[in-house]
Tab-separated table of C-alpha atoms and ligand atoms in Angstrom:
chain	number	residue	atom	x	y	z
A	1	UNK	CA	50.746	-15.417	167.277
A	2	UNK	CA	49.681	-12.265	164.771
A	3	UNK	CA	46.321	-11.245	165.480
A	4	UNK	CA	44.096	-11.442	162.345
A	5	UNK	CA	41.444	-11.438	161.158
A	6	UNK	CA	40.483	-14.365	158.502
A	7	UNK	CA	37.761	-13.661	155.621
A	8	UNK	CA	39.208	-16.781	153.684
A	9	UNK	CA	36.380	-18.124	150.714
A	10	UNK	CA	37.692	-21.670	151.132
A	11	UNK	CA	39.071	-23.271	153.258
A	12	UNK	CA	37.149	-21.173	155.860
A	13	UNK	CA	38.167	-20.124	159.298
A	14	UNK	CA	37.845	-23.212	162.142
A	15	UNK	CA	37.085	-22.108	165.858
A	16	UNK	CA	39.874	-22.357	168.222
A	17	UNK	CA	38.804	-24.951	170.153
A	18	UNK	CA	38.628	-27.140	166.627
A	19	UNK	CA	41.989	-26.479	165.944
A	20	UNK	CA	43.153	-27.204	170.059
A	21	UNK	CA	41.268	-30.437	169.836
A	22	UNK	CA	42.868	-31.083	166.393
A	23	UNK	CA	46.574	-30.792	167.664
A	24	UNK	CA	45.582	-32.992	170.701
A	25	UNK	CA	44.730	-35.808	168.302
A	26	UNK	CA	47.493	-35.185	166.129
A	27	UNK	CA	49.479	-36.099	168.702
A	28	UNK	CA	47.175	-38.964	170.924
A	29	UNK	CA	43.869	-40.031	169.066
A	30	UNK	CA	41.979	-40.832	172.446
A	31	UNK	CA	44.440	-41.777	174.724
A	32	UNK	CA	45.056	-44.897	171.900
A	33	UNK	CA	48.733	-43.359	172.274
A	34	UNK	CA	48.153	-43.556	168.107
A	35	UNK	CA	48.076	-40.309	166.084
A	36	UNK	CA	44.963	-39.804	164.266
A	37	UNK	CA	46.950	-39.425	160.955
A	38	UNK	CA	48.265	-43.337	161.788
A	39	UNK	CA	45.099	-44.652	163.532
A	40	UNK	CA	43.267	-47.633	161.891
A	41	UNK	CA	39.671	-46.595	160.564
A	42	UNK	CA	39.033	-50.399	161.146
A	43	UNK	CA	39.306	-49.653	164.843
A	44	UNK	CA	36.125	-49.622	167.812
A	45	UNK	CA	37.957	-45.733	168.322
A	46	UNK	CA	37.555	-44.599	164.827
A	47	UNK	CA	34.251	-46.245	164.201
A	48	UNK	CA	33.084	-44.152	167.491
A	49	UNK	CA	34.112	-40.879	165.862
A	50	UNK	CA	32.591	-41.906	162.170
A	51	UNK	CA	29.220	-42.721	164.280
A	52	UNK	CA	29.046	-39.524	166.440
A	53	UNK	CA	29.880	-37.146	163.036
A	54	UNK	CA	26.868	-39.194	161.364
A	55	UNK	CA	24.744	-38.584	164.706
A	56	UNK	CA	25.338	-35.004	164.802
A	57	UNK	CA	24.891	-34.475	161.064
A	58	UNK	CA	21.217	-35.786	161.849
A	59	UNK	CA	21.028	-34.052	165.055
A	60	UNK	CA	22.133	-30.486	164.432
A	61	UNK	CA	20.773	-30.216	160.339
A	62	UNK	CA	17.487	-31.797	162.081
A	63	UNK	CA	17.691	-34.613	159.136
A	64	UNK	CA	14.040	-36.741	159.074
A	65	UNK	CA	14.205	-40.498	158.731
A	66	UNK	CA	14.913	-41.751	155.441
A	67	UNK	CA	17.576	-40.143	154.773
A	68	UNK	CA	21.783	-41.234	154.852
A	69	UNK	CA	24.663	-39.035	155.771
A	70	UNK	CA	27.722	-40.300	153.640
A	71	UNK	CA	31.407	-39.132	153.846
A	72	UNK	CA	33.116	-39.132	150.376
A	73	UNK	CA	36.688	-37.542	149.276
A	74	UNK	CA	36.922	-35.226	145.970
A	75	UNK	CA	35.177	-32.331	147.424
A	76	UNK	CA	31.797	-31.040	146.031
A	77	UNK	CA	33.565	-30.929	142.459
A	78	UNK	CA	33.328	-34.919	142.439
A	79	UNK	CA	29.784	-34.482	143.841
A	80	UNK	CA	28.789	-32.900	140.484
A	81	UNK	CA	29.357	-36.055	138.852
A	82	UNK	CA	27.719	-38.152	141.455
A	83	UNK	CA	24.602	-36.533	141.074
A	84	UNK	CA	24.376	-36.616	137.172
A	85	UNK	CA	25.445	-40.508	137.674
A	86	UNK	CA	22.742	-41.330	140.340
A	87	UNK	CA	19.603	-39.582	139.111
A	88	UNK	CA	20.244	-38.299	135.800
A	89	UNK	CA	18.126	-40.963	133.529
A	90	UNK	CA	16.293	-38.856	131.170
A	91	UNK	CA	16.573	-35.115	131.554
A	92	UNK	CA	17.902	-33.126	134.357
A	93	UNK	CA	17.571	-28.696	135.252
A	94	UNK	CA	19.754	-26.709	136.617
A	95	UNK	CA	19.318	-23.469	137.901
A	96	UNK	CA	22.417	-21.354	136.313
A	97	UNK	CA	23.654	-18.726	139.479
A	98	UNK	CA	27.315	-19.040	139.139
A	99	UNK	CA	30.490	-20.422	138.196
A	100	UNK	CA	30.078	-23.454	140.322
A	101	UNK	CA	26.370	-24.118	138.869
A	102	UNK	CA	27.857	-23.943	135.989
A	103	UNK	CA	30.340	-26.624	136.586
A	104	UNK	CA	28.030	-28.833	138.275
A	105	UNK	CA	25.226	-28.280	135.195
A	106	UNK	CA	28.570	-29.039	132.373
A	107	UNK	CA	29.273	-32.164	134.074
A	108	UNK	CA	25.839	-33.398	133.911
A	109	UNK	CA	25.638	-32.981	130.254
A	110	UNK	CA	28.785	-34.745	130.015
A	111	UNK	CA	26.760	-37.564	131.348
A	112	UNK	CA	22.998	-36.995	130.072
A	113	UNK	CA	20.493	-34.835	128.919
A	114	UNK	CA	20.495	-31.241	131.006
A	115	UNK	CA	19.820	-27.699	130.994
A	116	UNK	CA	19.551	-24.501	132.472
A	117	UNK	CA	16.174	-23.908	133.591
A	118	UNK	CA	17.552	-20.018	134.122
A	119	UNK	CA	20.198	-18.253	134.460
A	120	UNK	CA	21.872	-15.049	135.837
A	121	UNK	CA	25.126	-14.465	133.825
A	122	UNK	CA	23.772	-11.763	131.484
A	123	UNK	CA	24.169	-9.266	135.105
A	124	UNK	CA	27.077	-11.290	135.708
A	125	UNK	CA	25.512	-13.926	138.376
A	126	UNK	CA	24.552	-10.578	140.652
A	127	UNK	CA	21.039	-12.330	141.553
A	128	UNK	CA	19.234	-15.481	141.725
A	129	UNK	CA	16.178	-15.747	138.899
A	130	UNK	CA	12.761	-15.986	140.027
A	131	UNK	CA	9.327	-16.520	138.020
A	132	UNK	CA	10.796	-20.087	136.074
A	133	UNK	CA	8.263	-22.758	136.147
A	134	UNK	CA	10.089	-26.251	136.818
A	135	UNK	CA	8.333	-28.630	134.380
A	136	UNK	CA	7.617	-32.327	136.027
A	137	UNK	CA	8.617	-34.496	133.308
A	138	UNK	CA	12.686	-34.072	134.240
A	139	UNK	CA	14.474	-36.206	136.956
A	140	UNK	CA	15.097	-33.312	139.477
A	141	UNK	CA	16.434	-29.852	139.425
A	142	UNK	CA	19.719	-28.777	140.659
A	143	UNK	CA	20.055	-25.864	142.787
A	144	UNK	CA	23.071	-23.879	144.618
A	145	UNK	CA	21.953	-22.201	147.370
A	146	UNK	CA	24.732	-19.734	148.302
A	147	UNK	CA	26.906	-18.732	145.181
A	148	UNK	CA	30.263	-17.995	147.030
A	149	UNK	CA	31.849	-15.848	144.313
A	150	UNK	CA	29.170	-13.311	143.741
A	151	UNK	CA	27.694	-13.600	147.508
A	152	UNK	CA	24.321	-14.392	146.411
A	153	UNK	CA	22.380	-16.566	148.229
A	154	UNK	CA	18.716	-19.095	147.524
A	155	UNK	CA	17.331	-18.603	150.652
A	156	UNK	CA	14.340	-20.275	150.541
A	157	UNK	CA	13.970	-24.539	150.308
A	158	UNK	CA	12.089	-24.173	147.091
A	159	UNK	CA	8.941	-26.280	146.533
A	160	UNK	CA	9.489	-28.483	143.374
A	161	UNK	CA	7.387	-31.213	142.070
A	162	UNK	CA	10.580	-33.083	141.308
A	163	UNK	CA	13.142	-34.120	143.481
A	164	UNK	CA	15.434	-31.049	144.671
A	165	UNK	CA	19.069	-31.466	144.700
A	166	UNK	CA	21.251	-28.899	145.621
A	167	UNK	CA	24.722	-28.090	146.406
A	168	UNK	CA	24.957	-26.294	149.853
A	169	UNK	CA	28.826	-25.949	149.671
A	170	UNK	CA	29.230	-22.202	151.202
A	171	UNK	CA	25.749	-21.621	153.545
A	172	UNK	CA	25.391	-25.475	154.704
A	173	UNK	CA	25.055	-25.265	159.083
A	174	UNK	CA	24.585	-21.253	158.098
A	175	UNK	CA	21.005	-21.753	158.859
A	176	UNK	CA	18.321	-24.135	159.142
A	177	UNK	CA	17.102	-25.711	156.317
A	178	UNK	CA	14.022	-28.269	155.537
A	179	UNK	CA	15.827	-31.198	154.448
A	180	UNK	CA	12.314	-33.206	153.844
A	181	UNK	CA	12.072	-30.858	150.470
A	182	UNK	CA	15.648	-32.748	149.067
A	183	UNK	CA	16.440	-35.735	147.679
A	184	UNK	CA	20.069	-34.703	147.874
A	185	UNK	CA	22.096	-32.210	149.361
A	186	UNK	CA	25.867	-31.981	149.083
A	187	UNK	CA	28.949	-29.820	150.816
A	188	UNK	CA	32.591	-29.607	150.467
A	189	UNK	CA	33.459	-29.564	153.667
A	190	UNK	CA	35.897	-26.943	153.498
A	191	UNK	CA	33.376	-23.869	153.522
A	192	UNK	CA	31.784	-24.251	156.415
A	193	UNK	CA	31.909	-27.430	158.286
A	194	UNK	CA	35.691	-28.589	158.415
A	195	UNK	CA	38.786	-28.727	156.376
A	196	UNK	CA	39.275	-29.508	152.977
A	197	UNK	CA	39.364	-33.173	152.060
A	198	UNK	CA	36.210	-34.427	152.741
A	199	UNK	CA	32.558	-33.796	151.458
A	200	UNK	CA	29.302	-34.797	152.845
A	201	UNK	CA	25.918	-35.900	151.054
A	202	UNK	CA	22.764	-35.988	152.577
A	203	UNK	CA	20.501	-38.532	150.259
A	204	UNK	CA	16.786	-39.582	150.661
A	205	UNK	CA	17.493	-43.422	149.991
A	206	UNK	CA	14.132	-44.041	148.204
A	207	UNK	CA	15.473	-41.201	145.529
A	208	UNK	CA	18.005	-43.478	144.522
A	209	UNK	CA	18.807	-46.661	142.267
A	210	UNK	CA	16.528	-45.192	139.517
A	211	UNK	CA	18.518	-44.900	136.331
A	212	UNK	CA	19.711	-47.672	134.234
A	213	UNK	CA	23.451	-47.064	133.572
A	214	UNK	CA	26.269	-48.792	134.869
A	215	UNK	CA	27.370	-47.391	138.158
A	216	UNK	CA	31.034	-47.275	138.736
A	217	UNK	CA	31.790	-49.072	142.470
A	218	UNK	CA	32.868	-45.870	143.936
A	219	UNK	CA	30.252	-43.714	142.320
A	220	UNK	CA	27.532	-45.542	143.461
A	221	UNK	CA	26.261	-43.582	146.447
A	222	UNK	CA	24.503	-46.858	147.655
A	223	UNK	CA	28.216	-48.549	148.357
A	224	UNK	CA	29.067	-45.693	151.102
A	225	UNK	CA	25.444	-46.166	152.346
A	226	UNK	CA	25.638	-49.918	152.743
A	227	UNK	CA	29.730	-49.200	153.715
A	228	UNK	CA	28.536	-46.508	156.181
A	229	UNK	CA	31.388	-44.325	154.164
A	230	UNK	CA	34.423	-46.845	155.154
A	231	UNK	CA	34.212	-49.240	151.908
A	232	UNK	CA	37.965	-48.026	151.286
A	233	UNK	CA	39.993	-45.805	153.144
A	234	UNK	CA	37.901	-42.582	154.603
A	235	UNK	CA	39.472	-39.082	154.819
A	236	UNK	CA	40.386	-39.550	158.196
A	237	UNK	CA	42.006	-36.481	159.486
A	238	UNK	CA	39.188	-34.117	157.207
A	239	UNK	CA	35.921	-36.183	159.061
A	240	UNK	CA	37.958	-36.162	162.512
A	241	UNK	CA	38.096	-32.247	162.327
A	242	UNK	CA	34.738	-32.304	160.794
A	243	UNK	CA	33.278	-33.685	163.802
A	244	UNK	CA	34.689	-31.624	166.072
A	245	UNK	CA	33.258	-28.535	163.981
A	246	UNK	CA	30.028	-30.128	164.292
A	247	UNK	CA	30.705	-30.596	168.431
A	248	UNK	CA	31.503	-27.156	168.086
A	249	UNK	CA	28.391	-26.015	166.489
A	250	UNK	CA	26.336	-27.940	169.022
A	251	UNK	CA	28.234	-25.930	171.854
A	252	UNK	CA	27.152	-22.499	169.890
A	253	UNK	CA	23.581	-23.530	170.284
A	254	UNK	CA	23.078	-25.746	167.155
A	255	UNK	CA	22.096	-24.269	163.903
A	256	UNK	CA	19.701	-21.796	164.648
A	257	UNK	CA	21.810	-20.068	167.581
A	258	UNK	CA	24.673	-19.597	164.737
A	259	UNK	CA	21.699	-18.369	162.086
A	260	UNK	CA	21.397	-15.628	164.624
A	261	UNK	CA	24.715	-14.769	164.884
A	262	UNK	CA	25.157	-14.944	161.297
A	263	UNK	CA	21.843	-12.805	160.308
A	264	UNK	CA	23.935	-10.092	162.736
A	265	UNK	CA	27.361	-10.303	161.230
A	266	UNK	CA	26.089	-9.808	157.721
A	267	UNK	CA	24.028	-7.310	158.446
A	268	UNK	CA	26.739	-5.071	160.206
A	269	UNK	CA	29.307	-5.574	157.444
A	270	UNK	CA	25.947	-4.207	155.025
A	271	UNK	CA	25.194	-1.760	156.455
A	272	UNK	CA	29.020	-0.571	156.249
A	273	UNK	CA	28.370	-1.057	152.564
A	274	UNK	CA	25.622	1.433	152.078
A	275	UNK	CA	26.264	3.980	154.316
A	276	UNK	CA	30.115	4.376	153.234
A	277	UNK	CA	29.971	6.194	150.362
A	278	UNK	CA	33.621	4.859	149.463
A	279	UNK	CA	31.798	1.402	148.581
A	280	UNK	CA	29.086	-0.286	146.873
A	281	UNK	CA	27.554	-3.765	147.372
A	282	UNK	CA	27.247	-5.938	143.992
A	283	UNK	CA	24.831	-8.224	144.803
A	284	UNK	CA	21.326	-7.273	144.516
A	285	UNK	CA	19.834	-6.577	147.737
A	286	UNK	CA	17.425	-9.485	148.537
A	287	UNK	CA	19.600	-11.897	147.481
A	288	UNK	CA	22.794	-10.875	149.628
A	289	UNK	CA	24.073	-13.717	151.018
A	290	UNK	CA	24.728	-14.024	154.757
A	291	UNK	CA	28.181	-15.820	153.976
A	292	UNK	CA	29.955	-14.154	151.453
A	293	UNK	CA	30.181	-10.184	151.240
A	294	UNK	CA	31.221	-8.867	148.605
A	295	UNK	CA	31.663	-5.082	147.473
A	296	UNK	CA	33.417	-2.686	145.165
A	297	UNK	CA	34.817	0.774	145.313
A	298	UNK	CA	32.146	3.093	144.975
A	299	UNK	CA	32.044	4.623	141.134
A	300	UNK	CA	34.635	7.698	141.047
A	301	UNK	CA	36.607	6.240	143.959
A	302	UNK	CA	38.112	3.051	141.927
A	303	UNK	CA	41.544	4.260	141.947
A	304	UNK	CA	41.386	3.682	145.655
A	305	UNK	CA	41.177	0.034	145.897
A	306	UNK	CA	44.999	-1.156	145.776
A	307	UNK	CA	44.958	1.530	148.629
A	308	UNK	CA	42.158	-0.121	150.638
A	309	UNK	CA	43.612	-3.663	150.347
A	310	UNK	CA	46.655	-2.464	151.703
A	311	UNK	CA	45.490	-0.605	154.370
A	312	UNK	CA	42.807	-3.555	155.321
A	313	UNK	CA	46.063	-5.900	154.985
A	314	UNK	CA	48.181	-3.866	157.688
A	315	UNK	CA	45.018	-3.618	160.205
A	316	UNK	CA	45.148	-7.447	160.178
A	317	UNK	CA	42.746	-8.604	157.446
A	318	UNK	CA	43.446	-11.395	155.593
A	319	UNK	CA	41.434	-12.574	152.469
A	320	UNK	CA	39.086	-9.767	151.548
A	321	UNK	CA	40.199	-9.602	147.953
A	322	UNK	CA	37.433	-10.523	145.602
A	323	UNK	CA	37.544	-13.359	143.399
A	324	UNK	CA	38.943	-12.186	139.699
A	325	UNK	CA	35.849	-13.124	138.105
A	326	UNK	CA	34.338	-10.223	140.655
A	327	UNK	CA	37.423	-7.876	141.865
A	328	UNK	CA	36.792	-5.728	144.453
A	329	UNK	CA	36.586	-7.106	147.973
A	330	UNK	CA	34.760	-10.404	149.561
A	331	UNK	CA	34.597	-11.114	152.972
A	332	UNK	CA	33.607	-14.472	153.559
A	333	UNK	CA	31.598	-14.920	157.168
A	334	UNK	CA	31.619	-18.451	157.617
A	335	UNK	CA	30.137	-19.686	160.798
A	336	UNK	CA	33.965	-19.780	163.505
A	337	UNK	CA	34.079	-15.914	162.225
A	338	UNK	CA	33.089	-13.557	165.188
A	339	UNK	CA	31.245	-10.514	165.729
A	340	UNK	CA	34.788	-8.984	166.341
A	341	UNK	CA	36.261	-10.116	162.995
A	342	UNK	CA	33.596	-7.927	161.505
A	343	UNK	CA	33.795	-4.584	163.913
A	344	UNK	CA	37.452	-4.579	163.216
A	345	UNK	CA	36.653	-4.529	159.334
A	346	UNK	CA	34.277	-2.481	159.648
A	347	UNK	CA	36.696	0.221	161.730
A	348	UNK	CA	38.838	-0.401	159.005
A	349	UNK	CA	36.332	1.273	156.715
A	350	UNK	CA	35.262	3.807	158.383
A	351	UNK	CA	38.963	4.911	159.168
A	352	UNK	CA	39.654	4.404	155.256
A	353	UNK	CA	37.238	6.762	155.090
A	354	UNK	CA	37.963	9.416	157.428
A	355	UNK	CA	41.781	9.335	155.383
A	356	UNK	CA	39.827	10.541	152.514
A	357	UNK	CA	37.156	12.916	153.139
B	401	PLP	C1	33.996	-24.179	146.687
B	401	PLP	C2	32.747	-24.626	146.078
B	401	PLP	C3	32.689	-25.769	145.255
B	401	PLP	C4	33.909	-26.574	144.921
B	401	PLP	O1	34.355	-27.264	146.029
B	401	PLP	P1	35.573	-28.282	145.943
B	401	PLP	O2	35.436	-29.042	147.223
B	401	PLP	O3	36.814	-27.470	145.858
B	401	PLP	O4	35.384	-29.154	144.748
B	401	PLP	C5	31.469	-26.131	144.742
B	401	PLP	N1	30.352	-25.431	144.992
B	401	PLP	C6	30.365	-24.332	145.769
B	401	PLP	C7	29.102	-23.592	146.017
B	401	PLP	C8	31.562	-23.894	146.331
B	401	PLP	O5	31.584	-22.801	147.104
């Protein structure tokens, strides 16, 4: 097979050993001589697999009591609906720090009363606001903590005096995170912690049934609670690989080994960044995320950047070009991306450069 090297946004990059495992149950789930894409998810196998991805979720994002781990199809898109639907009663605040914020605060006003408690398109979403107050009479705030198109990142579990909900799409198993401080946390899968297909919510239970309206069967976060995720048909194949990214991540070290590894991949590719004087970061510094990198052709050296692609393209890179809202370059370091993924792109610079001193 080529050798590349993946930067993908979304869907990310899955360790080989994911993928090997993923073939082998493609083909036998568990010696049931049944593929996993035909196996019953009303069988004692499947139910093993659903319990273990549940176990690890708790184990390896060091989830307190009180809390559920639910599996639901639609991707984090049809979690921005599920949160306005479960809490949203009165008046809901969202902090504004991207296009998906965005999304997820337009959807809640399609259901109730919200707003942007700040917001960071007037630099074009290149930081994350600080200094807002978040009043205590609304029903919780919304937050995104890594903003995967501008590579901006929340790094800190904010203290709010209302519950915290936040969408964790493109840093979730990046790093540790206090789970205690939210009633709700929600991932597509596809960023970080599997393939595309399923999403997973992490909901204090006492945080829910308050708001009045009329809850739809399958938006009603309580039926995959009291379901344990299976009240219809789960995304088998998506949690099966999910799980085995999460088995994966436990053979790393767990979440904190991987933070490490992260802290040191970003922080290579960075430093690239500023001491290359054919590129430029566009994120403000202290809110670089350790996920998605993104940069630009320096100013005077624009006409360069077809060049660049190219040249990163026959060196083996594959899906550094920046999202259009952006252009320039983004290299997404999701967690199965190696040290050696980013030396190679970071050769790839420096030669780049050496072609046009
Ligand atoms: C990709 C992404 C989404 C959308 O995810 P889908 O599963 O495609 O709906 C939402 N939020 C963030 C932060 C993302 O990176």
């Amino acid at each position: 097979m080529k050798k590349v090297h993946v930067f993908n946004a979304g869907p990310c990059l899955l360790a080989p050993e994911v993928i090997d495992a993923s073939i082998d149950a493609l083909k036998d789930f568990k010696g049931t001589g049944v593929s996993v894409l035909s196996i019953s998810h009303r069988t004692k196998e499947w139910e093993e697999t659903m319990n273990e991805c549940r176990a690890l979720w708790k184990e390896l994002f060091h989830i307190p009591e009180g809390y559920e781990v639910v599996f639901l199809g639609g991707g984090a898109s049809m979690q921005f609906l599920y949160v306005a639907m479960n809490f949203l009663e009165k008046k809901a605040a969202y902090l504004d720090t991207g296009v998906w914020a965005h999304k997820a605060l337009k959807e809640a006003k399609g259901i109730g009363d919200a707003y942007a408690i700040a917001c960071s398109a007037d630099k074009n979403y290149t930081y994350i606001p600080t200094g807002f107050e978040i009043p205590t009479d609304i029903d919780y705030l919304h937050v995104t903590t890594n903003n995967t198109i501008y590579g901006t990142e929340l790094k800190e579990d904010l203290d709010s005096p209302v519950p915290l909900i936040a969408d964790m799409s493109s840093d979730i198993l990046s790093r540790p995170v206090d789970v205690s401080k939210y009633a709700c946390i929600y991932a597509g899968a596809q960023k970080n912690a599997g393939p595309a297909g399923v999403a997973v919510a992490i909901i204090r239970k006492d945080a829910l049934g308050k708001v009045s309206r009329y809850l739809p069967t399958m938006l009603d976060y309580r039926t995959h609670i009291d379901k344990e995720s299976m009240f219809n048909t789960p995304p088998v194949f998506s949690i099966f690989v999910m799980n085995e990214t999460l088995k994966w991540v436990k053979a790393q070290g767990g979440v904190e080994a991987i933070h490490k590894r992260n802290l040191r991949k970003a922080a290579t590719l960075y430093a690239e960044i500023d001491r290359n004087p054919l590129f430029v970061g566009t994120a403000e510094v202290e809110d670089r995320s350790i996920m998605n990198v993104c940069f630009v052709m320096a100013p005077g050296h624009e006409d360069l950047q077809d060049e660049f692609m190219a040249f990163a393209k026959s060196k083996g890179m594959v899906g550094i070009k920046g999202h259009r809202s952006v252009g320039g370059f983004r290299a997404s370091l999701y967690n199965a991306c190696t040290q050696e993924d980013v030396d190679a792109l970071v050769d790839c610079m420096q030669e780049f450069e050496k072609m046009h001193r």
